[in-house]
C-alpha cells in the first residue's frame, strides 16, 4: 500500500453508480473507508447462531470488568457502569426486547455496541486486555460446560427410569439373543440394566471431560497475553473455572473441549440407537414384547391399524447427525495453524445442534422407557422357542455325567437335530429319544430344561438369575442415583 492514498473518511462513500456504501463497522473500522461486500458480511456473520452465547458473553464480560477495576486498570466508576449496563442488556435479551444486528457480526460486538449506546464511552474500556479470541473461547467453554451438566442430569434421569423398570421385571423372562437368534433365556430386568451400565460409562466420560474443560482462557487476549497487570486467577474463579489455562496460544486455539463433548455424545448416541432399535423391533407385531401408549405412538395416514414407534426411530436416526457433527468439527480443526483462525467460528453450529438433539433423544428415551407396557407372556413364549435351552442340556451332561463340555456339545446338537426333525422342543423329547443318543441320560434332565430353571441357574457374578438382577438393580441405584 506504500505510496497509495487511502481515504480515512468513515462517512458513506458515493460510488459511480450513485449507490451509497454503508460505513465501515464501527467496532473495528478505523482503517476502513467503507463496509465489507455484502457477500463477505454474509459469510462472516455469526450473530444468527452465536446469539445463543449471550448469557455466557455477559457473564465473562462482567468478570473481566470487575478484574480490570480490582487491578486499577479501569476505575471503579467505569466498572460499575459497565456491569450495570451489561445486566440491563441481559434483562432485555431475556425479555425478547433486544435487537441483534447483523452488521455487528457476532454476539461480542453486538453486546459491546449496545453497551456503548447505554453507558457511553466507558463501554470502550471493557475490551482492555482482552480480545474476541479469548472472549469467544471463554464463552464457548461456559456453554459446553452447561451442556455437559445438562447431559449428565438427563442421563441420570434415564438411568432412574431404566432401573425402576428393571426392578419391576427382575423375574420377567425373555429370549437373550446373539446374532439376533434366540441364544439363552435372560430376564428383561437384566437386559435393561445392561443399558444402565452403558449410560453410566457415558456419564463418567462427561464428568471426566468436564474436568479437562474447566480451565479459563480469559486473559490470553489475542494470542500472546497482555502487557496490562491482569489477574487471571480472579476471572477464572469468578467464572467457576479451576484455574487459568497455562499457555495463551493454546487458550485461544484449543477446541478439544468441544471435540470431547461431541465425541462423548456420539458414543452415547450409539447406545441410544441400540436401545431405540430394540424398541422398534420389540414393539412390532412379530415380537410383541412391548407396546407404547398413545402418548408414544403415531398413526399412519393410510393404514388405520398402524401404531408407529416414531420417537424410537428418531432417536435411532438422529445418531447420524450427532456423528456428523463430530466429524464436521474434527475436520474443521484438522491442520489449523496456531493460534486463532476464523475457521474456528464453524465450531458453534455443530455443538449447538448436538446439544439440542442429544437432549431430545435422552428425554424421549426416558419417556419411552417409562411408557412401554411389557408383555411378559409374549417374552416368555419367545424365550422357549428355537432351542434356547440347549446350553442347559449340555451343562447338565457335563455336571451330572462328568462329560467334557465339547462332547456334551456334540450330543446336545444331535438331540436338537432329532427334536427339530420331529418338530418338538428338547423338553418334549421322550427319555427313550434322549437315551438313543446317550444312554446315561436320566429323567431328572427335564428339571433343567424349563426356561425358568435355566434363568435361575445363571447365578455367576453379573449373570441373569432373578436374584442377581434384584440385587443389581438395588446396587445400580446406589452407584448411579445418589
Ligand atoms: N465470531 C468469532 C468466532 O466465533 C469471534 C472471534 C473473532 N475473532 C477474530 N479475530 N476475528 O470465532
PDB file of C-alpha atoms in Angstrom, residues 153-286:
ATOM      1  CA  UNK A 153     -28.558 -34.897  34.610  1.00  0.00           C
ATOM      2  CA  UNK A 154     -30.636 -36.140  31.691  1.00  0.00           C
ATOM      3  CA  UNK A 155     -28.707 -39.412  31.586  1.00  0.00           C
ATOM      4  CA  UNK A 156     -29.215 -39.863  35.302  1.00  0.00           C
ATOM      5  CA  UNK A 157     -32.981 -39.474  34.804  1.00  0.00           C
ATOM      6  CA  UNK A 158     -32.817 -42.074  32.031  1.00  0.00           C
ATOM      7  CA  UNK A 159     -30.915 -44.471  34.292  1.00  0.00           C
ATOM      8  CA  UNK A 160     -33.512 -43.914  37.002  1.00  0.00           C
ATOM      9  CA  UNK A 161     -36.283 -44.832  34.625  1.00  0.00           C
ATOM     10  CA  UNK A 162     -34.404 -47.941  33.403  1.00  0.00           C
ATOM     11  CA  UNK A 163     -33.555 -49.092  36.921  1.00  0.00           C
ATOM     12  CA  UNK A 164     -37.203 -48.788  38.005  1.00  0.00           C
ATOM     13  CA  UNK A 165     -38.335 -50.934  35.058  1.00  0.00           C
ATOM     14  CA  UNK A 166     -35.504 -53.418  35.654  1.00  0.00           C
ATOM     15  CA  UNK A 167     -36.513 -53.785  39.284  1.00  0.00           C
ATOM     16  CA  UNK A 168     -40.119 -54.347  38.219  1.00  0.00           C
ATOM     17  CA  UNK A 169     -39.024 -57.001  35.671  1.00  0.00           C
ATOM     18  CA  UNK A 170     -36.199 -58.696  37.565  1.00  0.00           C
ATOM     19  CA  UNK A 171     -38.011 -62.001  37.053  1.00  0.00           C
ATOM     20  CA  UNK A 172     -39.599 -61.487  33.596  1.00  0.00           C
ATOM     21  CA  UNK A 173     -38.103 -63.945  31.157  1.00  0.00           C
ATOM     22  CA  UNK A 174     -37.222 -63.068  27.582  1.00  0.00           C
ATOM     23  CA  UNK A 175     -35.001 -64.614  24.928  1.00  0.00           C
ATOM     24  CA  UNK A 176     -31.446 -63.340  25.016  1.00  0.00           C
ATOM     25  CA  UNK A 177     -30.041 -63.001  21.518  1.00  0.00           C
ATOM     26  CA  UNK A 178     -26.743 -63.364  19.760  1.00  0.00           C
ATOM     27  CA  UNK A 179     -26.736 -62.736  16.002  1.00  0.00           C
ATOM     28  CA  UNK A 180     -30.403 -61.807  16.639  1.00  0.00           C
ATOM     29  CA  UNK A 181     -31.020 -65.559  17.013  1.00  0.00           C
ATOM     30  CA  UNK A 182     -32.514 -66.732  20.300  1.00  0.00           C
ATOM     31  CA  UNK A 183     -29.458 -67.795  22.302  1.00  0.00           C
ATOM     32  CA  UNK A 184     -30.230 -68.290  26.004  1.00  0.00           C
ATOM     33  CA  UNK A 185     -33.108 -67.012  28.088  1.00  0.00           C
ATOM     34  CA  UNK A 186     -32.410 -63.900  30.188  1.00  0.00           C
ATOM     35  CA  UNK A 187     -34.524 -61.623  32.322  1.00  0.00           C
ATOM     36  CA  UNK A 188     -35.870 -58.362  30.952  1.00  0.00           C
ATOM     37  CA  UNK A 189     -34.509 -56.593  34.012  1.00  0.00           C
ATOM     38  CA  UNK A 190     -31.037 -57.877  33.211  1.00  0.00           C
ATOM     39  CA  UNK A 191     -31.342 -56.608  29.645  1.00  0.00           C
ATOM     40  CA  UNK A 192     -32.380 -53.125  30.805  1.00  0.00           C
ATOM     41  CA  UNK A 193     -29.572 -52.972  33.355  1.00  0.00           C
ATOM     42  CA  UNK A 194     -27.072 -53.525  30.535  1.00  0.00           C
ATOM     43  CA  UNK A 195     -28.106 -50.079  29.242  1.00  0.00           C
ATOM     44  CA  UNK A 196     -27.805 -48.602  32.725  1.00  0.00           C
ATOM     45  CA  UNK A 197     -24.119 -49.611  32.600  1.00  0.00           C
ATOM     46  CA  UNK A 198     -23.641 -48.031  29.167  1.00  0.00           C
ATOM     47  CA  UNK A 199     -25.214 -44.746  30.218  1.00  0.00           C
ATOM     48  CA  UNK A 200     -23.138 -44.908  33.401  1.00  0.00           C
ATOM     49  CA  UNK A 201     -19.976 -45.020  31.284  1.00  0.00           C
ATOM     50  CA  UNK A 202     -21.303 -42.119  29.206  1.00  0.00           C
ATOM     51  CA  UNK A 203     -21.767 -40.133  32.385  1.00  0.00           C
ATOM     52  CA  UNK A 204     -18.291 -40.906  33.584  1.00  0.00           C
ATOM     53  CA  UNK A 205     -16.944 -39.701  30.221  1.00  0.00           C
ATOM     54  CA  UNK A 206     -18.976 -36.497  30.662  1.00  0.00           C
ATOM     55  CA  UNK A 207     -17.584 -35.913  34.141  1.00  0.00           C
ATOM     56  CA  UNK A 208     -14.062 -36.666  33.054  1.00  0.00           C
ATOM     57  CA  UNK A 209     -14.170 -34.351  30.021  1.00  0.00           C
ATOM     58  CA  UNK A 210     -15.784 -31.612  32.096  1.00  0.00           C
ATOM     59  CA  UNK A 211     -12.759 -31.590  34.409  1.00  0.00           C
ATOM     60  CA  UNK A 212     -10.412 -31.067  31.482  1.00  0.00           C
ATOM     61  CA  UNK A 213     -12.649 -28.338  30.051  1.00  0.00           C
ATOM     62  CA  UNK A 214     -12.765 -26.364  33.268  1.00  0.00           C
ATOM     63  CA  UNK A 215      -9.809 -24.010  32.747  1.00  0.00           C
ATOM     64  CA  UNK A 216     -10.129 -20.355  31.857  1.00  0.00           C
ATOM     65  CA  UNK A 217      -8.821 -18.938  28.567  1.00  0.00           C
ATOM     66  CA  UNK A 218      -9.737 -15.376  29.603  1.00  0.00           C
ATOM     67  CA  UNK A 219      -6.714 -13.082  29.668  1.00  0.00           C
ATOM     68  CA  UNK A 220      -4.888 -14.887  26.881  1.00  0.00           C
ATOM     69  CA  UNK A 221      -6.019 -11.862  24.850  1.00  0.00           C
ATOM     70  CA  UNK A 222      -5.489 -12.152  21.089  1.00  0.00           C
ATOM     71  CA  UNK A 223      -2.820 -14.867  21.387  1.00  0.00           C
ATOM     72  CA  UNK A 224       0.207 -13.611  23.292  1.00  0.00           C
ATOM     73  CA  UNK A 225      -1.160 -12.447  26.629  1.00  0.00           C
ATOM     74  CA  UNK A 226      -1.176  -8.769  27.586  1.00  0.00           C
ATOM     75  CA  UNK A 227       1.063  -6.045  28.972  1.00  0.00           C
ATOM     76  CA  UNK A 228      -1.629  -4.988  31.467  1.00  0.00           C
ATOM     77  CA  UNK A 229      -1.305  -6.274  35.049  1.00  0.00           C
ATOM     78  CA  UNK A 230      -4.365  -8.531  34.841  1.00  0.00           C
ATOM     79  CA  UNK A 231      -5.345 -11.170  37.416  1.00  0.00           C
ATOM     80  CA  UNK A 232      -6.289 -14.329  35.556  1.00  0.00           C
ATOM     81  CA  UNK A 233      -6.799 -16.283  38.779  1.00  0.00           C
ATOM     82  CA  UNK A 234      -9.541 -13.829  39.716  1.00  0.00           C
ATOM     83  CA  UNK A 235     -11.535 -14.106  36.474  1.00  0.00           C
ATOM     84  CA  UNK A 236     -11.037 -17.855  36.473  1.00  0.00           C
ATOM     85  CA  UNK A 237     -12.540 -18.134  39.955  1.00  0.00           C
ATOM     86  CA  UNK A 238     -15.377 -15.687  39.157  1.00  0.00           C
ATOM     87  CA  UNK A 239     -16.426 -17.903  36.251  1.00  0.00           C
ATOM     88  CA  UNK A 240     -16.212 -21.149  38.199  1.00  0.00           C
ATOM     89  CA  UNK A 241     -13.108 -22.436  36.407  1.00  0.00           C
ATOM     90  CA  UNK A 242     -10.497 -24.418  38.322  1.00  0.00           C
ATOM     91  CA  UNK A 243      -7.524 -22.418  37.051  1.00  0.00           C
ATOM     92  CA  UNK A 244      -6.409 -20.225  34.140  1.00  0.00           C
ATOM     93  CA  UNK A 245      -5.058 -22.041  31.082  1.00  0.00           C
ATOM     94  CA  UNK A 246      -1.283 -22.145  31.187  1.00  0.00           C
ATOM     95  CA  UNK A 247      -0.460 -21.124  27.611  1.00  0.00           C
ATOM     96  CA  UNK A 248      -2.050 -18.167  25.844  1.00  0.00           C
ATOM     97  CA  UNK A 249      -1.628 -19.620  22.350  1.00  0.00           C
ATOM     98  CA  UNK A 250      -3.275 -22.846  23.429  1.00  0.00           C
ATOM     99  CA  UNK A 251      -6.004 -20.960  25.274  1.00  0.00           C
ATOM    100  CA  UNK A 252      -7.285 -19.193  22.155  1.00  0.00           C
ATOM    101  CA  UNK A 253      -6.782 -22.027  19.706  1.00  0.00           C
ATOM    102  CA  UNK A 254      -7.944 -25.064  21.659  1.00  0.00           C
ATOM    103  CA  UNK A 255     -11.302 -26.602  20.877  1.00  0.00           C
ATOM    104  CA  UNK A 256     -10.630 -30.022  22.445  1.00  0.00           C
ATOM    105  CA  UNK A 257     -13.442 -29.430  24.920  1.00  0.00           C
ATOM    106  CA  UNK A 258     -15.939 -29.113  22.059  1.00  0.00           C
ATOM    107  CA  UNK A 259     -14.497 -32.168  20.317  1.00  0.00           C
ATOM    108  CA  UNK A 260     -14.682 -34.151  23.537  1.00  0.00           C
ATOM    109  CA  UNK A 261     -18.273 -33.076  24.038  1.00  0.00           C
ATOM    110  CA  UNK A 262     -19.162 -34.171  20.505  1.00  0.00           C
ATOM    111  CA  UNK A 263     -17.309 -37.489  20.977  1.00  0.00           C
ATOM    112  CA  UNK A 264     -18.925 -38.260  24.293  1.00  0.00           C
ATOM    113  CA  UNK A 265     -22.306 -37.523  22.744  1.00  0.00           C
ATOM    114  CA  UNK A 266     -21.521 -39.634  19.675  1.00  0.00           C
ATOM    115  CA  UNK A 267     -20.754 -42.661  21.854  1.00  0.00           C
ATOM    116  CA  UNK A 268     -23.871 -42.011  23.913  1.00  0.00           C
ATOM    117  CA  UNK A 269     -25.845 -41.824  20.644  1.00  0.00           C
ATOM    118  CA  UNK A 270     -24.531 -45.282  19.751  1.00  0.00           C
ATOM    119  CA  UNK A 271     -26.006 -46.605  22.985  1.00  0.00           C
ATOM    120  CA  UNK A 272     -29.289 -44.780  22.484  1.00  0.00           C
ATOM    121  CA  UNK A 273     -29.568 -46.041  18.920  1.00  0.00           C
ATOM    122  CA  UNK A 274     -29.131 -49.651  20.058  1.00  0.00           C
ATOM    123  CA  UNK A 275     -31.906 -49.388  22.637  1.00  0.00           C
ATOM    124  CA  UNK A 276     -34.061 -47.485  20.133  1.00  0.00           C
ATOM    125  CA  UNK A 277     -33.550 -50.229  17.559  1.00  0.00           C
ATOM    126  CA  UNK A 278     -34.553 -52.867  20.096  1.00  0.00           C
ATOM    127  CA  UNK A 279     -37.668 -50.891  20.958  1.00  0.00           C
ATOM    128  CA  UNK A 280     -38.602 -50.683  17.291  1.00  0.00           C
ATOM    129  CA  UNK A 281     -38.286 -54.472  16.998  1.00  0.00           C
ATOM    130  CA  UNK A 282     -39.915 -55.291  20.320  1.00  0.00           C
ATOM    131  CA  UNK A 283     -42.952 -53.134  19.565  1.00  0.00           C
ATOM    132  CA  UNK A 284     -43.570 -54.854  16.194  1.00  0.00           C
ATOM    133  CA  UNK A 285     -46.331 -57.452  15.919  1.00  0.00           C
ATOM    134  CA  UNK A 286     -43.674 -60.070  15.149  1.00  0.00           C
TER     135      UNK A 286
END
